[in-house]
Short mmCIF file of C-alpha atoms in Angstrom, two decimals:
data_model
loop_
_atom_site.label_atom_id
_atom_site.label_comp_id
_atom_site.label_asym_id
_atom_site.label_seq_id
_atom_site.Cartn_x
_atom_site.Cartn_y
_atom_site.Cartn_z
CA PRO A 1 0.16 0.18 0.33
CA THR A 2 1.22 3.88 -0.54
CA GLY A 3 -0.22 5.30 2.27
CA ARG A 4 -2.14 7.52 -0.08
CA LEU A 5 -5.75 8.30 0.79
CA GLU A 6 -8.31 10.49 -0.48
CA PRO A 7 -9.21 13.21 1.34
CA THR A 8 -12.72 12.97 4.30
CA SER A 9 -12.80 16.52 3.64
CA HIS A 10 -14.40 18.69 1.54
CA LYS A 11 -11.49 19.08 -1.20
CA ARG A 12 -11.54 17.00 -3.74
CA ASN A 13 -8.91 15.06 -5.96
CA ILE A 14 -6.07 16.47 -3.74
CA VAL A 15 -3.82 13.40 -2.12
CA MET A 16 -3.65 13.65 1.57
CA ALA A 17 -0.95 11.95 4.05
CA ARG A 18 -2.67 10.19 7.05
CA PHE A 19 -1.81 10.36 10.21
CA ILE A 20 -0.83 7.59 13.49
CA VAL A 21 -0.98 9.60 16.25
CA LEU A 22 -0.42 7.77 19.69
CA LYS A 23 -2.56 9.13 22.08
CA GLY A 24 -1.03 9.05 26.15
CA ASN A 25 -0.79 10.87 29.28
CA PRO A 26 2.74 12.62 29.96
CA ASN A 27 5.91 10.29 31.26
CA SER A 28 3.49 6.90 29.92
CA GLY A 29 6.96 6.57 28.00
CA LYS A 30 5.13 8.14 23.98
CA THR A 31 8.97 9.10 22.96
CA TYR A 32 10.42 6.25 23.63
CA THR A 33 7.28 4.15 22.43
CA MET A 34 8.65 6.32 19.14
CA TRP A 35 11.60 5.46 19.31
CA MET A 36 10.92 1.57 19.68
CA VAL A 37 8.49 2.26 16.39
CA TYR A 38 11.86 4.15 14.53
CA HIS A 39 13.58 1.90 14.78
CA MET A 40 10.87 -1.20 13.99
CA LEU A 41 10.38 0.42 10.55
CA SER A 42 14.07 1.13 10.28
CA CYS A 43 14.57 -2.86 10.31
CA LEU A 44 11.80 -3.59 8.57
CA SER A 45 12.94 -5.49 6.07
CA LYS A 46 16.73 -6.61 4.49
CA ASP A 47 15.35 -6.58 1.40
CA ALA A 48 13.51 -2.68 1.87
CA LYS A 49 15.92 0.59 0.69
CA VAL A 50 15.75 2.98 4.11
CA LYS A 51 16.90 6.85 3.62
CA HIS A 52 16.54 7.98 6.98
CA GLU A 53 16.53 11.88 7.42
CA PHE A 54 16.33 12.97 11.57
CA LYS A 55 16.62 15.97 13.01
CA LEU A 56 17.22 16.12 17.35
CA GLY A 57 16.39 19.46 18.34
CA GLU A 58 16.13 22.13 16.61
CA ASP A 59 19.28 20.70 14.46
CA SER A 60 18.80 21.16 10.96
CA TRP A 61 18.12 17.58 8.98
CA ARG A 62 20.69 14.93 8.67
CA SER A 63 21.37 12.23 5.63
CA PHE A 64 21.72 9.06 6.20
CA TYR A 65 20.51 4.99 4.26
CA GLU A 66 20.71 2.67 6.37
CA PRO A 67 21.91 0.79 8.75
CA ASN A 68 19.74 2.43 12.06
CA PRO A 69 21.93 5.76 11.24
CA ILE A 70 21.67 6.38 16.00
CA ALA A 71 20.43 3.98 18.34
CA PHE A 72 17.85 4.04 21.59
CA ASN A 73 20.87 4.55 23.60
CA ASP A 74 22.09 7.27 21.77
CA CYS A 75 19.94 10.49 22.73
CA ASN A 76 18.24 8.55 25.86
CA ALA A 77 15.60 8.43 24.72
CA THR A 78 15.17 12.29 22.96
CA ASP A 79 12.49 13.90 21.36
CA PHE A 80 12.99 13.96 17.06
CA MET A 81 11.88 14.45 13.80
CA ALA A 82 12.21 11.21 11.12
CA LYS A 83 12.27 11.23 7.09
CA LEU A 84 12.39 7.71 6.36
CA ASN A 85 11.71 7.07 2.64
CA ILE A 86 10.81 2.59 2.06
CA ASN A 87 10.61 1.58 -0.83
CA GLY A 88 9.75 4.57 -1.85
CA GLN A 89 6.54 5.18 1.23
CA LYS A 90 7.72 8.47 2.69
CA ILE A 91 6.91 7.89 6.36
CA GLY A 92 7.36 11.31 8.66
CA MET A 93 7.54 11.43 12.41
CA ILE A 94 7.23 13.48 15.27
CA SER A 95 7.89 12.54 18.68
CA GLU A 96 7.26 15.36 20.74
CA GLY A 97 3.90 16.34 21.40
CA ASP A 98 3.67 18.47 24.94
CA GLU A 99 3.52 21.84 23.14
CA VAL A 100 0.79 23.90 21.05
CA LYS A 101 2.92 25.38 18.42
CA PRO A 102 5.85 23.26 18.04
CA LEU A 103 3.58 20.47 16.84
CA GLU A 104 1.51 22.06 14.34
CA ASN A 105 4.82 23.77 13.25
CA LYS A 106 6.26 20.30 13.04
CA ILE A 107 3.23 18.40 11.37
CA ASN A 108 2.88 21.33 8.05
CA GLU A 109 6.64 21.01 7.88
CA LEU A 110 6.30 17.47 6.96
CA LEU A 111 2.32 18.28 5.38
CA LYS A 112 4.52 20.85 2.67
CA GLU A 113 6.83 17.75 1.92
CA ASP A 114 4.36 15.17 0.50
CA ILE A 115 5.04 12.87 3.56
CA ASP A 116 1.98 9.87 3.19
CA VAL A 117 1.96 8.95 7.01
CA ILE A 118 2.85 11.10 9.77
CA ILE A 119 3.22 9.72 12.50
CA CYS A 120 3.08 11.96 15.80
CA CYS A 121 1.70 12.12 19.57
CA VAL A 122 -0.14 13.74 21.52
CA ARG A 123 -0.47 14.22 25.62
CA ALA A 124 -4.37 12.32 26.19
CA ARG A 125 -5.68 15.68 27.87
CA ASN A 126 -9.30 17.05 25.58
CA THR A 127 -7.37 20.52 27.43
CA LYS A 128 -8.37 24.28 25.82
CA ASN A 129 -4.20 24.12 25.20
CA SER A 130 -3.76 20.77 24.86
CA THR A 131 -2.11 19.21 22.28
CA PHE A 132 -4.47 16.68 21.39
CA LYS A 133 -7.54 19.69 20.84
CA MET A 134 -4.94 21.59 18.56
CA PHE A 135 -5.14 18.02 16.19
CA MET A 136 -8.67 17.56 16.64
CA THR A 137 -9.50 20.96 15.73
CA LYS A 138 -6.08 21.20 12.84
CA PHE A 139 -5.65 18.48 11.32
CA PHE A 140 -8.88 15.63 12.43
CA PRO A 141 -11.60 17.33 10.25
CA THR A 142 -9.37 16.65 7.16
CA TYR A 143 -7.40 13.93 7.95
CA THR A 144 -7.92 10.31 7.12
CA VAL A 145 -6.37 9.71 11.51
CA VAL A 146 -5.88 6.03 13.17
CA TRP A 147 -5.48 6.68 17.02
CA ILE A 148 -3.51 4.34 19.13
CA ASN A 149 -3.77 4.72 23.08
CA LEU A 150 -1.28 3.94 25.42
CA ASN A 151 -2.56 2.38 28.95
CA LYS A 152 -0.54 3.60 31.49
CA ILE A 153 0.16 1.32 34.39
CA GLY A 154 0.96 2.98 37.19
CA ASN A 155 3.35 6.25 36.65
CA GLN A 156 4.31 4.53 33.54
CA ILE A 157 3.41 2.13 30.94
CA SER A 158 5.17 -1.56 30.81
CA TYR A 159 7.80 -2.35 28.29
CA LEU A 160 5.21 -4.98 26.60
CA GLU A 161 2.96 -2.02 26.19
CA GLN A 162 5.76 -0.05 24.56
CA ILE A 163 6.44 -3.46 21.86
CA LYS A 164 2.73 -3.44 21.35
CA CYS A 165 1.76 -0.07 20.49
CA SER A 166 4.95 -0.11 18.23
CA MET A 167 3.63 -3.20 16.53
CA ASP A 168 0.22 -1.38 16.32
CA ILE A 169 1.92 1.64 15.04
CA VAL A 170 3.78 -0.95 12.40
CA LYS A 171 0.53 -2.73 11.18
CA HIS A 172 -0.76 0.11 9.63
CA LEU A 173 1.46 1.43 6.89
#
């Protein structure tokens, strides 16, 4: 599948990205789960042609080719933005989902680049200035969205739950 879907809005003849959104409470493991997804996607198959473009914080884009350019421990689950091209399917990833403006700006940056699938995180709260509320208002009405919920156990989700969520995200590609 190419991941390109028709828009769900009134706009016609425009191909739009679809979203896979990881939703969870603060400190529930969203960023770490995104790192897991990044590495799963990078290793999908030995025949996959993967081009990595990676951005940590406000750094500029760095390009890498397979194998995985950055391991979990290299950045200790720091927020990141990545673009992968896997056998022609363009996938954008944004782990930062705590603050409204940075997330909105990064989503818009990826949308300008004709990305097929955008995987991002939002906080689960539906309050006035939450990333969830911003996403629901600005992107949900127009784009096809698959929601993946991180279920918290105690203060943080379990490692097995993170693996399950990661696999759920990958299967939706």
